[in-house]
Coordinates of C-alpha atoms in Angstrom, one line a residue:
V13 CA -125.1 -13.8 68.8
G14 CA -127.9 -11.3 69.0
G15 CA -129.4 -9.5 66.0
G16 CA -128.1 -6.6 64.1
P17 CA -125.0 -5.4 62.3
G18 CA -122.6 -7.0 64.8
A19 CA -124.4 -10.3 65.1
V20 CA -122.4 -13.5 64.6
A21 CA -123.6 -17.1 64.3
V22 CA -121.1 -20.0 64.1
M23 CA -122.3 -23.5 63.0
R24 CA -120.8 -26.9 62.2
Y25 CA -122.1 -28.7 59.2
A26 CA -121.9 -32.3 57.9
F27 CA -123.7 -33.7 54.9
G28 CA -123.5 -36.5 52.4
R29 CA -125.4 -35.1 49.5
G30 CA -125.9 -31.7 47.9
M31 CA -128.8 -29.4 47.4
S32 CA -129.9 -30.5 44.0
R33 CA -132.4 -28.2 42.5
T34 CA -132.6 -26.1 45.7
A35 CA -131.0 -22.8 46.6
L36 CA -130.7 -20.7 49.8
C37 CA -130.3 -17.0 50.4
S38 CA -128.7 -15.6 53.6
A39 CA -130.7 -12.3 54.1
D40 CA -129.3 -11.8 57.6
G41 CA -125.6 -11.5 56.8
E42 CA -122.6 -12.7 54.9
L43 CA -121.8 -16.4 55.1
C44 CA -118.3 -17.7 55.5
V45 CA -117.8 -21.4 54.9
V46 CA -114.6 -23.3 55.9
P47 CA -114.6 -27.0 54.9
W48 CA -112.3 -29.4 56.8
V49 CA -113.5 -32.7 55.2
G50 CA -114.4 -32.9 51.5
A51 CA -114.4 -30.2 48.9
L52 CA -117.5 -28.1 48.3
C53 CA -118.8 -26.8 45.0
V54 CA -120.6 -23.6 45.8
T55 CA -122.8 -22.3 43.0
T56 CA -124.0 -18.6 43.3
E57 CA -125.7 -16.2 41.0
L58 CA -122.2 -15.1 40.0
G59 CA -120.8 -18.5 39.1
R60 CA -119.1 -21.5 40.7
M61 CA -116.3 -21.9 43.2
V62 CA -114.7 -25.2 44.3
V63 CA -113.6 -24.8 47.9
A64 CA -111.1 -27.4 49.2
P65 CA -110.5 -28.2 52.9
G66 CA -108.4 -25.4 54.4
E67 CA -109.8 -22.7 52.0
V68 CA -112.5 -20.2 52.8
A69 CA -115.6 -19.2 50.8
V70 CA -117.6 -16.0 51.5
V71 CA -121.1 -15.7 50.1
P72 CA -122.4 -12.1 50.2
R73 CA -125.6 -11.1 52.0
G74 CA -128.6 -11.6 49.7
M75 CA -126.8 -13.9 47.2
R76 CA -128.6 -17.1 46.3
Y77 CA -126.4 -20.2 46.5
R78 CA -126.4 -23.9 46.3
V79 CA -123.8 -26.3 47.8
E80 CA -122.8 -29.7 46.4
V81 CA -120.2 -32.2 47.7
G82 CA -117.2 -31.9 45.4
G83 CA -116.2 -35.3 44.1
G84 CA -119.0 -37.1 45.9
G85 CA -118.7 -38.5 49.4
V86 CA -119.2 -36.5 52.5
A87 CA -118.4 -33.0 53.6
A88 CA -118.0 -31.3 57.0
G89 CA -116.7 -28.0 58.3
W90 CA -117.6 -24.7 59.9
A91 CA -120.0 -22.0 58.7
C92 CA -120.1 -18.5 60.1
E93 CA -122.8 -15.8 59.4
V94 CA -121.8 -12.2 60.2
G95 CA -124.3 -9.4 60.3
G96 CA -121.8 -6.9 59.1
R97 CA -119.4 -7.1 56.1
F98 CA -116.3 -9.2 55.6
D99 CA -113.6 -6.7 54.6
L100 CA -109.9 -7.1 54.0
P101 CA -107.9 -5.1 56.5
E102 CA -105.6 -2.4 55.4
L103 CA -102.1 -3.8 55.2
G104 CA -100.6 -0.8 57.0
V105 CA -97.3 -1.1 58.7
V106 CA -97.5 -4.9 58.9
G107 CA -97.3 -5.1 55.1
A108 CA -97.5 -8.5 53.4
N109 CA -96.2 -10.3 56.5
G110 CA -99.2 -12.2 57.8
L111 CA -102.3 -10.4 56.4
A112 CA -104.2 -11.7 53.4
A113 CA -103.9 -9.7 50.2
P114 CA -106.5 -9.6 47.4
R115 CA -104.4 -12.0 45.3
H116 CA -105.0 -14.8 47.9
F117 CA -108.7 -14.9 47.0
R118 CA -110.5 -16.5 44.0
T119 CA -113.8 -15.3 42.5
P120 CA -116.5 -17.5 41.1
V121 CA -116.1 -18.8 37.5
A122 CA -119.0 -17.9 35.2
W123 CA -121.2 -21.0 34.7
R124 CA -124.5 -21.9 32.9
D125 CA -126.9 -24.4 34.4
G126 CA -126.4 -27.7 32.7
E127 CA -122.6 -27.4 32.3
E128 CA -120.1 -29.5 34.2
A129 CA -117.6 -27.6 36.2
G130 CA -114.6 -26.6 34.1
D131 CA -116.4 -26.9 30.8
D132 CA -115.3 -24.3 28.3
D133 CA -117.2 -23.8 25.1
G134 CA -114.6 -21.3 23.8
G135 CA -117.0 -18.4 24.1
G136 CA -114.5 -16.4 26.2
G137 CA -117.1 -15.2 28.7
G138 CA -116.5 -14.4 32.3
G139 CA -114.7 -16.1 35.1
G140 CA -112.0 -14.8 37.3
G141 CA -109.6 -17.1 38.8
G142 CA -106.9 -16.9 41.2

């Protein structure tokens, strides 16, 4: 709500086909996507991520991205755009009981246009998984 570093916009989404040959860029803030129906295949400048229902994807401000429905069908969920940054909190006195740690997050897997997700040509390049 509002505009500036503390602004937040929360949206519901539902779609039945992906963004073939189209990309978006969120210049206003970081985008957080939480699917509840259907997996999403999010392709960014850094690579691809498959985000299943109950998982969370964060696309940084200024990053171009494209979203496809994983496995066909339909997808629905929530999206949140935050004017500031998504940061992991310090674990502090709470420790590992209840706060997310870096090991709970996956990074995009390197991908070249024209490849199917999961293809590996044996080149050994990139990718970080969880």
